[in-house]
CSV table of C-alpha atoms in Angstrom, one decimal:
chain,number,residue,atom,x,y,z
A,1,MET,CA,-15.7,-82.4,-73.6
A,2,VAL,CA,-18.7,-84.1,-72.0
A,3,THR,CA,-20.9,-85.8,-74.5
A,4,ASN,CA,-24.5,-84.6,-73.8
A,5,LYS,CA,-27.2,-87.1,-74.6
A,6,SER,CA,-30.8,-86.1,-73.8
A,7,GLN,CA,-31.5,-83.9,-70.9
A,8,HIS,CA,-33.5,-86.7,-69.3
A,9,ILE,CA,-30.6,-89.2,-69.4
A,10,SER,CA,-28.2,-86.6,-68.1
A,11,GLN,CA,-30.4,-85.9,-65.1
A,12,GLN,CA,-30.9,-89.6,-64.5
A,13,PHE,CA,-27.1,-90.0,-64.6
A,14,GLU,CA,-26.7,-87.1,-62.2
A,15,THR,CA,-29.0,-88.9,-59.8
A,16,GLU,CA,-27.1,-92.1,-60.1
A,17,LEU,CA,-23.8,-90.4,-59.2
A,18,GLN,CA,-25.4,-88.7,-56.2
A,19,ASP,CA,-26.8,-92.0,-55.1
A,20,ILE,CA,-23.5,-93.8,-55.3
A,21,ARG,CA,-21.8,-90.9,-53.4
A,22,SER,CA,-24.3,-91.3,-50.7
A,23,ARG,CA,-23.7,-95.0,-50.6
A,24,VAL,CA,-20.0,-94.5,-50.2
A,25,LEU,CA,-20.6,-92.1,-47.3
A,26,ALA,CA,-22.9,-94.6,-45.7
A,27,MET,CA,-20.3,-97.2,-46.0
A,28,GLY,CA,-17.8,-94.8,-44.5
A,29,GLY,CA,-20.1,-94.2,-41.6
A,30,LEU,CA,-20.4,-97.9,-41.0
A,31,VAL,CA,-16.7,-98.4,-41.2
A,32,GLU,CA,-16.2,-95.6,-38.7
A,33,GLN,CA,-18.6,-97.3,-36.4
A,34,GLN,CA,-16.7,-100.5,-36.7
A,35,VAL,CA,-13.5,-98.8,-35.7
A,36,ALA,CA,-15.2,-97.1,-32.7
A,37,SER,CA,-16.8,-100.4,-31.6
A,38,ALA,CA,-13.6,-102.3,-31.9
A,39,LEU,CA,-11.8,-99.8,-29.7
A,40,LYS,CA,-14.6,-99.9,-27.2
A,41,ALA,CA,-14.5,-103.7,-27.1
A,42,LEU,CA,-10.8,-103.5,-26.5
A,43,LYS,CA,-11.1,-101.0,-23.7
A,44,LYS,CA,-14.1,-102.4,-21.9
A,45,ALA,CA,-13.1,-106.1,-22.5
A,46,ASP,CA,-16.5,-106.4,-24.2
A,47,LEU,CA,-16.6,-109.9,-25.8
A,48,GLU,CA,-20.0,-109.5,-27.2
A,49,LEU,CA,-19.2,-106.2,-28.9
A,50,ALA,CA,-15.9,-107.6,-30.3
A,51,ARG,CA,-17.9,-110.5,-31.8
A,52,GLN,CA,-20.4,-108.1,-33.4
A,53,VAL,CA,-17.6,-106.2,-35.1
A,54,ILE,CA,-16.2,-109.4,-36.5
A,55,ALA,CA,-19.6,-110.5,-37.7
A,56,GLU,CA,-20.3,-107.1,-39.3
A,57,ASP,CA,-17.1,-107.2,-41.4
A,58,HIS,CA,-18.9,-109.5,-43.8
A,59,HIS,CA,-21.5,-106.8,-44.4
A,60,ILE,CA,-18.9,-104.2,-45.3
A,61,ASN,CA,-17.3,-106.5,-47.8
A,62,GLU,CA,-20.6,-107.0,-49.4
A,63,ILE,CA,-21.2,-103.3,-49.6
A,64,GLU,CA,-17.8,-102.8,-51.2
A,65,MET,CA,-18.5,-105.4,-53.9
A,66,SER,CA,-21.9,-104.0,-54.6
A,67,ILE,CA,-20.7,-100.4,-55.0
A,68,ASP,CA,-17.8,-101.7,-57.1
A,69,GLU,CA,-20.3,-103.5,-59.4
A,70,GLU,CA,-22.4,-100.4,-59.6
A,71,CYS,CA,-19.4,-98.3,-60.7
A,72,ILE,CA,-18.5,-100.8,-63.4
A,73,GLN,CA,-22.2,-100.7,-64.6
A,74,ILE,CA,-22.0,-96.9,-64.7
A,75,ILE,CA,-18.9,-97.0,-66.8
A,76,ALA,CA,-20.3,-99.5,-69.2
A,77,LEU,CA,-23.7,-97.9,-69.6
A,78,ARG,CA,-23.0,-94.2,-69.1
A,79,GLN,CA,-19.5,-94.0,-70.5
A,80,PRO,CA,-18.6,-91.1,-68.3
A,81,THR,CA,-15.8,-88.8,-69.2
A,82,ALA,CA,-13.8,-86.0,-67.6
A,83,GLY,CA,-15.1,-85.1,-64.0
A,84,ASP,CA,-17.7,-87.8,-63.9
A,85,LEU,CA,-15.2,-90.5,-64.8
A,86,ARG,CA,-12.8,-89.1,-62.2
A,87,LEU,CA,-15.5,-89.4,-59.6
A,88,VAL,CA,-16.2,-93.0,-60.5
A,89,SER,CA,-12.5,-93.9,-60.4
A,90,VAL,CA,-12.1,-92.1,-57.1
A,91,ILE,CA,-15.1,-94.0,-55.7
A,92,LEU,CA,-13.5,-97.3,-56.8
A,93,LYS,CA,-10.4,-96.5,-54.9
A,94,THR,CA,-12.2,-95.0,-51.8
A,95,ILE,CA,-14.2,-98.2,-51.2
A,96,THR,CA,-11.1,-100.3,-51.4
A,97,ASP,CA,-9.5,-98.3,-48.6
A,98,LEU,CA,-12.8,-98.3,-46.6
A,99,GLU,CA,-13.0,-102.0,-46.9
A,100,ARG,CA,-9.4,-102.3,-45.6
A,101,ILE,CA,-10.1,-100.0,-42.7
A,102,GLY,CA,-12.9,-102.5,-41.9
A,103,ASP,CA,-10.4,-105.3,-42.0
A,104,GLU,CA,-8.2,-103.4,-39.5
A,105,ALA,CA,-11.2,-102.9,-37.2
A,106,ASN,CA,-11.9,-106.6,-37.5
A,107,SER,CA,-8.3,-107.3,-36.5
A,108,ILE,CA,-8.5,-105.0,-33.5
A,109,ALA,CA,-11.7,-106.8,-32.4
A,110,ARG,CA,-9.9,-110.1,-32.6
A,111,LYS,CA,-7.2,-108.8,-30.4
A,112,ALA,CA,-10.0,-107.6,-28.0
A,113,LEU,CA,-11.1,-111.2,-27.8
A,114,ASN,CA,-7.6,-112.4,-26.9
A,115,LEU,CA,-7.2,-109.7,-24.3
A,116,ALA,CA,-10.6,-109.8,-22.7
A,117,ASP,CA,-9.8,-112.4,-20.0
A,118,ARG,CA,-6.4,-110.8,-19.1
A,119,ASP,CA,-5.3,-108.1,-16.8
A,120,HIS,CA,-5.7,-104.5,-18.1
A,121,PRO,CA,-2.6,-102.4,-18.0
A,122,LYS,CA,-4.6,-99.2,-17.7
A,123,LYS,CA,-2.0,-96.8,-19.0
A,124,SER,CA,-1.4,-98.6,-22.3
A,125,TYR,CA,-5.1,-98.7,-23.0
A,126,ARG,CA,-5.2,-95.0,-22.4
A,127,GLU,CA,-2.4,-94.3,-24.8
A,128,LEU,CA,-4.0,-96.7,-27.3
A,129,SER,CA,-7.3,-94.7,-26.9
A,130,THR,CA,-5.5,-91.5,-27.7
A,131,ILE,CA,-4.2,-92.9,-31.0
A,132,GLY,CA,-7.7,-94.5,-31.6
A,133,ASN,CA,-9.5,-91.2,-31.1
A,134,HIS,CA,-7.1,-89.4,-33.3
A,135,VAL,CA,-7.5,-91.9,-36.1
A,136,ARG,CA,-11.3,-91.9,-35.8
A,137,GLY,CA,-11.3,-88.1,-36.1
A,138,MET,CA,-9.1,-88.4,-39.2
A,139,LEU,CA,-11.5,-90.9,-40.8
A,140,ARG,CA,-14.5,-88.8,-40.0
A,141,ASP,CA,-12.8,-85.6,-41.4
A,142,ALA,CA,-11.7,-87.5,-44.5
A,143,LEU,CA,-15.3,-88.6,-45.2
A,144,ASP,CA,-16.5,-85.0,-44.6
A,145,ALA,CA,-13.9,-83.7,-47.0
A,146,PHE,CA,-15.2,-86.2,-49.6
A,147,ALA,CA,-18.8,-85.2,-48.9
A,148,ARG,CA,-18.0,-81.5,-49.3
A,149,LEU,CA,-15.2,-81.9,-51.8
A,150,ASP,CA,-13.1,-79.8,-49.5
A,151,VAL,CA,-9.4,-79.7,-50.4
A,152,GLU,CA,-8.4,-77.7,-47.4
A,153,ALA,CA,-10.0,-80.2,-45.0
A,154,ALA,CA,-8.4,-83.1,-46.9
A,155,LEU,CA,-5.0,-81.4,-46.6
A,156,ALA,CA,-5.5,-81.0,-42.8
A,157,VAL,CA,-6.2,-84.7,-42.4
A,158,ALA,CA,-3.2,-85.7,-44.5
A,159,ARG,CA,-1.1,-83.5,-42.2
A,160,GLU,CA,-2.4,-85.3,-39.1
A,161,ASP,CA,-1.2,-88.6,-40.4
A,162,GLN,CA,2.3,-87.6,-39.4
A,163,GLU,CA,1.2,-87.0,-35.9
A,164,VAL,CA,-0.4,-90.4,-35.7
A,165,ASP,CA,2.8,-92.0,-36.9
A,166,GLU,CA,4.7,-90.3,-34.1
A,167,GLU,CA,2.1,-91.3,-31.5
A,168,TYR,CA,2.4,-94.9,-32.8
A,169,GLU,CA,6.2,-94.9,-32.6
A,170,SER,CA,6.1,-93.5,-29.1
A,171,PHE,CA,3.5,-96.2,-28.1
A,172,THR,CA,5.7,-98.9,-29.6
A,173,ARG,CA,8.7,-97.7,-27.5
A,174,THR,CA,6.7,-97.7,-24.3
A,175,MET,CA,5.4,-101.2,-25.1
A,176,ILE,CA,8.9,-102.5,-25.6
A,177,THR,CA,9.9,-101.2,-22.2
A,178,TYR,CA,7.0,-102.9,-20.6
A,179,MET,CA,7.9,-106.2,-22.2
A,180,MET,CA,11.5,-105.9,-21.1
A,181,GLU,CA,10.5,-105.1,-17.6
A,182,ASP,CA,8.1,-108.0,-17.3
A,183,PRO,CA,8.5,-110.7,-19.9
A,184,ARG,CA,5.3,-112.4,-18.7
A,185,THR,CA,3.4,-109.6,-20.3
A,186,ILE,CA,4.9,-110.1,-23.8
A,187,SER,CA,2.1,-111.9,-25.4
A,188,ARG,CA,-0.5,-109.5,-24.1
A,189,VAL,CA,1.5,-106.4,-25.0
A,190,LEU,CA,2.0,-107.8,-28.5
A,191,ASP,CA,-1.8,-107.8,-28.9
A,192,LEU,CA,-1.8,-104.1,-27.9
A,193,MET,CA,1.0,-103.4,-30.3
A,194,TRP,CA,-0.8,-105.1,-33.2
A,195,SER,CA,-3.9,-103.1,-32.4
A,196,ALA,CA,-1.8,-99.9,-32.4
A,197,ARG,CA,-0.4,-101.0,-35.8
A,198,ALA,CA,-3.9,-101.5,-37.1
A,199,LEU,CA,-4.8,-97.9,-36.0
A,200,GLU,CA,-1.7,-96.5,-37.6
A,201,ARG,CA,-2.8,-98.3,-40.9
A,202,ILE,CA,-6.3,-96.8,-40.6
A,203,GLY,CA,-4.6,-93.4,-40.4
A,204,ASP,CA,-2.7,-94.2,-43.6
A,205,HIS,CA,-6.0,-95.2,-45.3
A,206,ALA,CA,-7.7,-92.0,-44.1
A,207,ARG,CA,-4.8,-90.1,-45.7
A,208,ASN,CA,-5.4,-92.0,-48.9
A,209,LEU,CA,-9.0,-91.0,-48.9
A,210,CYS,CA,-7.9,-87.4,-48.7
A,211,GLU,CA,-5.5,-87.8,-51.6
A,212,TYR,CA,-8.4,-89.0,-53.7
A,213,VAL,CA,-10.5,-85.9,-52.7
A,214,ILE,CA,-7.6,-83.7,-53.9
A,215,TYR,CA,-7.4,-85.6,-57.1
A,216,LEU,CA,-11.1,-85.4,-57.6
A,217,VAL,CA,-11.2,-81.6,-57.1
A,218,GLU,CA,-7.9,-80.5,-58.4
A,219,GLY,CA,-7.2,-83.2,-61.0
A,220,LYS,CA,-3.8,-83.8,-59.5
A,221,ASP,CA,-2.6,-87.2,-58.4
A,222,VAL,CA,-0.8,-86.5,-55.1
A,223,ARG,CA,-0.3,-90.0,-53.9
A,224,HIS,CA,3.0,-91.0,-52.4
A,225,LEU,CA,4.1,-87.4,-52.0
A,226,SER,CA,5.1,-85.7,-48.8
A,227,ILE,CA,2.8,-83.1,-47.3
A,228,GLU,CA,5.2,-80.4,-48.2
A,229,HIS,CA,5.3,-81.6,-51.7
A,230,ILE,CA,1.5,-81.8,-52.0
A,231,GLU,CA,1.2,-78.2,-50.7
A,232,LYS,CA,3.7,-77.2,-53.3
A,233,VAL,CA,1.8,-79.0,-56.1
A,234,LEU,CA,-1.4,-77.4,-55.1
A,235,GLN,CA,0.0,-73.9,-55.1
A,236,ARG,CA,1.4,-74.4,-58.6
A,237,ASP,CA,-2.1,-74.4,-60.1
A,238,GLY,CA,-2.4,-74.9,-63.8
A,239,ASP,CA,1.2,-76.0,-63.9
A,240,ASP,CA,0.6,-79.6,-65.1
B,1,MET,CA,-22.9,-106.4,-76.8
B,2,VAL,CA,-19.5,-104.8,-77.7
B,3,THR,CA,-20.0,-101.7,-79.9
B,4,ASN,CA,-17.7,-102.2,-82.9
B,5,LYS,CA,-16.2,-99.1,-84.4
B,6,SER,CA,-13.9,-99.4,-87.4
B,7,GLN,CA,-11.7,-102.5,-87.7
B,8,HIS,CA,-8.7,-100.2,-87.5
B,9,ILE,CA,-9.6,-98.6,-84.2
B,10,SER,CA,-10.6,-102.0,-82.8
B,11,GLN,CA,-7.1,-103.4,-83.6
B,12,GLN,CA,-5.4,-100.3,-82.2
B,13,PHE,CA,-7.5,-100.7,-79.0
B,14,GLU,CA,-6.5,-104.4,-78.8
B,15,THR,CA,-2.8,-103.3,-79.0
B,16,GLU,CA,-3.3,-100.8,-76.2
B,17,LEU,CA,-4.8,-103.5,-74.0
B,18,GLN,CA,-2.0,-105.9,-74.8
B,19,ASP,CA,0.5,-103.1,-74.0
B,20,ILE,CA,-1.1,-102.3,-70.7
B,21,ARG,CA,-1.1,-106.0,-69.7
B,22,SER,CA,2.6,-106.2,-70.5
B,23,ARG,CA,3.2,-103.1,-68.3
B,24,VAL,CA,1.3,-104.7,-65.4
B,25,LEU,CA,3.4,-107.8,-65.7
B,26,ALA,CA,6.6,-105.8,-65.9
B,27,MET,CA,5.5,-103.9,-62.7
B,28,GLY,CA,4.8,-107.3,-61.1
B,29,GLY,CA,8.3,-108.5,-62.0
B,30,LEU,CA,9.8,-105.5,-60.5
B,31,VAL,CA,7.8,-105.9,-57.3
B,32,GLU,CA,8.8,-109.5,-57.1
B,33,GLN,CA,12.4,-108.4,-57.4
B,34,GLN,CA,11.9,-105.9,-54.6
B,35,VAL,CA,10.6,-108.6,-52.3
B,36,ALA,CA,13.5,-110.9,-53.2
B,37,SER,CA,16.1,-108.2,-52.6
B,38,ALA,CA,14.5,-107.1,-49.3
B,39,LEU,CA,14.7,-110.7,-48.0
B,40,LYS,CA,18.2,-111.0,-49.2
B,41,ALA,CA,19.2,-107.8,-47.5
B,42,LEU,CA,17.7,-109.0,-44.3
B,43,LYS,CA,19.4,-112.4,-44.5
B,44,LYS,CA,22.8,-111.1,-45.6
B,45,ALA,CA,22.7,-108.0,-43.5
B,46,ASP,CA,23.3,-106.1,-46.7
B,47,LEU,CA,22.8,-102.4,-46.0
B,48,GLU,CA,23.5,-101.3,-49.5
B,49,LEU,CA,20.9,-103.7,-51.0
B,50,ALA,CA,18.4,-102.6,-48.3
B,51,ARG,CA,18.9,-99.0,-49.3
B,52,GLN,CA,18.4,-99.8,-53.0
B,53,VAL,CA,15.1,-101.5,-52.2
B,54,ILE,CA,14.0,-98.4,-50.3
B,55,ALA,CA,15.1,-96.0,-53.1
B,56,GLU,CA,13.4,-98.2,-55.8
B,57,ASP,CA,10.0,-98.0,-54.1
B,58,HIS,CA,9.5,-94.6,-55.5
B,59,HIS,CA,9.8,-96.0,-59.0
B,60,ILE,CA,7.1,-98.6,-58.3
B,61,ASN,CA,4.8,-95.8,-57.1
B,62,GLU,CA,5.3,-93.9,-60.3
B,63,ILE,CA,4.6,-97.0,-62.4
B,64,GLU,CA,1.4,-97.5,-60.5
B,65,MET,CA,0.2,-93.9,-61.1
B,66,SER,CA,1.2,-94.1,-64.8
B,67,ILE,CA,-0.7,-97.3,-65.4
B,68,ASP,CA,-3.6,-96.0,-63.4
B,69,GLU,CA,-3.7,-92.8,-65.6
B,70,GLU,CA,-3.5,-95.0,-68.7
B,71,CYS,CA,-6.5,-97.0,-67.6
B,72,ILE,CA,-8.6,-93.9,-67.0
B,73,GLN,CA,-7.6,-92.6,-70.5
B,74,ILE,CA,-8.6,-95.9,-72.0
B,75,ILE,CA,-12.0,-95.8,-70.3
B,76,ALA,CA,-12.5,-92.2,-71.4
B,77,LEU,CA,-11.4,-92.6,-75.0
B,78,ARG,CA,-12.3,-96.2,-75.8
B,79,GLN,CA,-15.4,-96.6,-73.7
B,80,PRO,CA,-14.8,-100.3,-73.2
B,81,THR,CA,-17.6,-102.6,-72.3
B,82,ALA,CA,-18.0,-106.2,-71.2
B,83,GLY,CA,-14.7,-108.2,-71.1
B,84,ASP,CA,-12.5,-105.2,-72.1
B,85,LEU,CA,-14.0,-103.1,-69.3
B,86,ARG,CA,-13.5,-106.0,-66.9
B,87,LEU,CA,-9.9,-106.2,-67.9
B,88,VAL,CA,-9.3,-102.5,-67.3
B,89,SER,CA,-11.1,-102.7,-63.9
B,90,VAL,CA,-9.0,-105.7,-62.9
B,91,ILE,CA,-5.8,-103.9,-63.9
B,92,LEU,CA,-6.8,-100.9,-61.7
B,93,LYS,CA,-7.1,-103.3,-58.7
B,94,THR,CA,-4.1,-105.4,-59.6
B,95,ILE,CA,-1.7,-102.4,-59.6
B,96,THR,CA,-3.0,-101.2,-56.2
B,97,ASP,CA,-2.1,-104.6,-54.7
B,98,LEU,CA,1.3,-104.6,-56.5
B,99,GLU,CA,2.1,-101.2,-55.2
B,100,ARG,CA,1.2,-102.3,-51.6
B,101,ILE,CA,3.4,-105.4,-52.0
B,102,GLY,CA,6.1,-102.9,-52.9
B,103,ASP,CA,5.4,-101.0,-49.7
B,104,GLU,CA,5.7,-104.3,-47.7
B,105,ALA,CA,9.1,-105.0,-49.4
B,106,ASN,CA,10.1,-101.4,-48.5
B,107,SER,CA,9.1,-102.1,-44.9
B,108,ILE,CA,11.2,-105.3,-44.8
B,109,ALA,CA,14.2,-103.4,-46.2
B,110,ARG,CA,13.8,-100.9,-43.3
B,111,LYS,CA,13.9,-103.7,-40.8
B,112,ALA,CA,16.9,-105.1,-42.5
B,113,LEU,CA,18.7,-101.7,-41.9
B,114,ASN,CA,17.7,-101.9,-38.2
B,115,LEU,CA,18.9,-105.5,-37.9
B,116,ALA,CA,22.1,-105.3,-40.0
B,117,ASP,CA,24.4,-104.4,-37.1
B,118,ARG,CA,23.0,-106.9,-34.7
B,119,ASP,CA,23.6,-110.6,-33.9
B,120,HIS,CA,22.0,-113.0,-36.3
B,121,PRO,CA,19.8,-115.6,-34.7
B,122,LYS,CA,20.3,-118.1,-37.5
B,123,LYS,CA,17.3,-120.3,-36.9
B,124,SER,CA,14.8,-117.4,-37.1
B,125,TYR,CA,16.3,-116.1,-40.3
B,126,ARG,CA,15.9,-119.6,-41.8
B,127,GLU,CA,12.2,-119.8,-40.8
B,128,LEU,CA,11.6,-116.3,-42.1
B,129,SER,CA,13.3,-117.4,-45.4
B,130,THR,CA,10.9,-120.3,-45.6
B,131,ILE,CA,7.9,-118.0,-45.4
B,132,GLY,CA,9.6,-115.5,-47.8
B,133,ASN,CA,10.3,-118.1,-50.4
B,134,HIS,CA,6.7,-119.4,-50.1
B,135,VAL,CA,5.3,-116.0,-50.6
B,136,ARG,CA,7.6,-115.1,-53.5
B,137,GLY,CA,6.5,-118.3,-55.2
B,138,MET,CA,2.8,-117.3,-54.7
B,139,LEU,CA,3.5,-113.9,-56.1
B,140,ARG,CA,5.2,-115.3,-59.2
B,141,ASP,CA,2.5,-117.9,-59.7
B,142,ALA,CA,-0.2,-115.2,-59.3
B,143,LEU,CA,1.5,-113.1,-62.0
B,144,ASP,CA,1.7,-116.2,-64.3
B,145,ALA,CA,-1.9,-116.9,-63.7
B,146,PHE,CA,-2.7,-113.3,-64.8
B,147,ALA,CA,-0.5,-113.6,-67.8
B,148,ARG,CA,-2.1,-116.9,-68.9
B,149,LEU,CA,-5.6,-116.1,-67.6
B,150,ASP,CA,-5.3,-119.5,-65.8
B,151,VAL,CA,-8.1,-120.0,-63.3
B,152,GLU,CA,-6.7,-123.3,-62.0
B,153,ALA,CA,-3.3,-121.8,-61.3
B,154,ALA,CA,-5.0,-118.8,-59.6
B,155,LEU,CA,-7.0,-121.2,-57.3
B,156,ALA,CA,-3.8,-123.1,-56.4
B,157,VAL,CA,-2.2,-119.8,-55.2
B,158,ALA,CA,-5.3,-118.8,-53.2
B,159,ARG,CA,-5.1,-122.2,-51.5
B,160,GLU,CA,-1.5,-121.6,-50.5
B,161,ASP,CA,-2.3,-118.5,-48.7
B,162,GLN,CA,-3.7,-120.6,-45.9
B,163,GLU,CA,-0.4,-122.4,-45.5
B,164,VAL,CA,1.5,-119.1,-45.3
B,165,ASP,CA,-0.9,-118.0,-42.6
B,166,GLU,CA,-0.1,-121.1,-40.6
B,167,GLU,CA,3.7,-120.7,-41.2
B,168,TYR,CA,3.3,-117.1,-40.0
B,169,GLU,CA,1.4,-118.1,-36.8
B,170,SER,CA,4.0,-120.8,-36.0
B,171,PHE,CA,6.8,-118.3,-36.6
B,172,THR,CA,5.1,-115.8,-34.2
B,173,ARG,CA,4.8,-118.4,-31.5
B,174,THR,CA,8.5,-119.2,-31.8
B,175,MET,CA,9.5,-115.6,-31.6
B,176,ILE,CA,7.4,-115.0,-28.5
B,177,THR,CA,9.3,-117.9,-26.9
B,178,TYR,CA,12.6,-116.3,-27.8
B,179,MET,CA,11.6,-113.0,-26.3
B,180,MET,CA,10.4,-114.6,-23.1
B,181,GLU,CA,13.6,-116.6,-22.8
B,182,ASP,CA,15.9,-113.6,-23.4
B,183,PRO,CA,14.2,-110.2,-23.0
B,184,ARG,CA,17.3,-108.5,-24.3
B,185,THR,CA,16.4,-109.8,-27.8
B,186,ILE,CA,12.9,-108.2,-27.7
B,187,SER,CA,13.6,-105.2,-30.0
B,188,ARG,CA,15.5,-107.3,-32.5
B,189,VAL,CA,12.9,-110.1,-32.5
B,190,LEU,CA,10.1,-107.6,-33.0
B,191,ASP,CA,11.8,-106.5,-36.3
B,192,LEU,CA,11.8,-110.1,-37.4
B,193,MET,CA,8.1,-110.4,-36.4
B,194,TRP,CA,7.2,-107.2,-38.4
B,195,SER,CA,9.1,-108.6,-41.4
B,196,ALA,CA,7.1,-111.9,-41.1
B,197,ARG,CA,3.9,-109.9,-40.9
B,198,ALA,CA,4.9,-108.0,-44.1
B,199,LEU,CA,5.4,-111.4,-45.8
B,200,GLU,CA,2.1,-112.6,-44.6
B,201,ARG,CA,0.5,-109.5,-46.1
B,202,ILE,CA,2.2,-110.0,-49.4
B,203,GLY,CA,0.6,-113.5,-49.4
B,204,ASP,CA,-2.8,-111.8,-48.9
B,205,HIS,CA,-2.1,-109.5,-51.8
B,206,ALA,CA,-1.0,-112.4,-54.0
B,207,ARG,CA,-4.3,-114.1,-53.2
B,208,ASN,CA,-6.1,-110.9,-54.1
B,209,LEU,CA,-4.4,-110.9,-57.5
B,210,CYS,CA,-5.7,-114.4,-58.1
B,211,GLU,CA,-9.2,-113.5,-57.2
B,212,TYR,CA,-9.0,-110.8,-59.8
B,213,VAL,CA,-7.9,-113.4,-62.4
B,214,ILE,CA,-10.9,-115.5,-61.5
B,215,TYR,CA,-13.2,-112.5,-61.9
B,216,LEU,CA,-11.6,-111.6,-65.2
B,217,VAL,CA,-12.0,-115.1,-66.7
B,218,GLU,CA,-15.2,-116.3,-65.0
B,219,GLY,CA,-17.0,-113.0,-64.4
B,220,LYS,CA,-17.5,-114.0,-60.7
B,221,ASP,CA,-16.4,-111.8,-57.9
B,222,VAL,CA,-14.9,-114.2,-55.4
B,223,ARG,CA,-13.3,-111.7,-53.0
B,224,HIS,CA,-13.8,-112.3,-49.3
B,225,LEU,CA,-14.8,-116.0,-49.8
B,226,SER,CA,-13.2,-119.0,-48.3
B,227,ILE,CA,-11.3,-121.3,-50.7
B,228,GLU,CA,-14.1,-124.0,-50.3
B,229,HIS,CA,-16.7,-121.4,-51.1
B,230,ILE,CA,-14.8,-120.2,-54.2
B,231,GLU,CA,-14.5,-123.8,-55.5
B,232,LYS,CA,-18.2,-124.2,-55.0
B,233,VAL,CA,-19.0,-121.0,-56.8
B,234,LEU,CA,-16.8,-122.0,-59.8
B,235,GLN,CA,-18.5,-125.4,-60.1
B,236,ARG,CA,-21.9,-123.9,-60.1
B,237,ASP,CA,-21.3,-122.3,-63.6
B,238,GLY,CA,-24.1,-120.2,-65.0
B,239,ASP,CA,-25.8,-120.2,-61.7
B,240,ASP,CA,-25.6,-116.5,-61.0
């Protein structure tokens, strides 16, 4: 179904698509770094690092707008169809989620600023780090799945999102207990809860990225489905 | 720059674009209704209504995926350029934000279920309603701005987002005071805070919708800019 123009244009187009995929992966790497730095700033009460994360968010927004613009240009000039069009549409969605992960990192960094001059309830930071490391792993694996167009890896990440949700619920319950035991900690504990919430959202976005990979490879839109349902859809190959 | 095929195909295409715009507006109306119902369920402790909102979210997700699919079809078959392509790309973004507003309404409805069998601190519900009504107004005006391609109306909504942010901050401060005064209310007050947070996010999404309208009409990508900066960009017409 793909309209072939000259071989030359086709190769040039192929290069453009490769280039834009690399840019998405680079953006993903930067966003991943932002999440890591925001968590480190929170843990180490590192004001300087928190401010860097906040300043860098601007850069991520610019990258998103630039890749977005490039995708629209590609659609206008190359008029992609079938798989190529699917790739471009997936990239448009992917960068939206990456940008929003950047926003969540930014929001964690802001909480780090609030928390820097206060006492550190060690245990809660440790639990937050556990969620943080989990979510960072999901994000990295989601980007790898995109790079390698690996549906199995994408599915594995989507499965992990449930675990993160459970860790988040458990963290929230612990925090409520802290607040009830010592109401003077409320404001500080809320900042930790917002940070955990931001991490939980990053997990959701990582899951979205994986759903796009599945759509790209399998041509099946599995958004808003449960993991069990997705697995079922993927086994019924050729059924749509 | 637009490649004209036959008059007939061009008219058919025009009808398709009109049709998809109407579908986006209908989706917007439904999402608006979800937000209104979720707030009502919260205020009136209406379990049945809360459950309806949660059940209906599925429907919104389906509409999003269906319009998304239709946009990709249009790109593949009609190969739109210039203004038509811009419209399609704006619709793709708009439905993502509308779907996420639906998610926030869903999340408010879940809090309404939690809160239904507990005491009602009247004052906090009243303040939450104020933010809720404000945000619903923004959403309605954003959809109107999209329907009428009205940049001035879009700008007005974007300006209001700042007010909502302030109302949200003030609400949060009040809630922290409540929790400190009576730690037994913590868990209940947190549900109200999460609901307020969901409303604040809906305001952000309404602002996003307005930025897409500005892009559609003016061809300028004003995402991530301050209101002052957007106003400056729009006055410097022809400067990019």
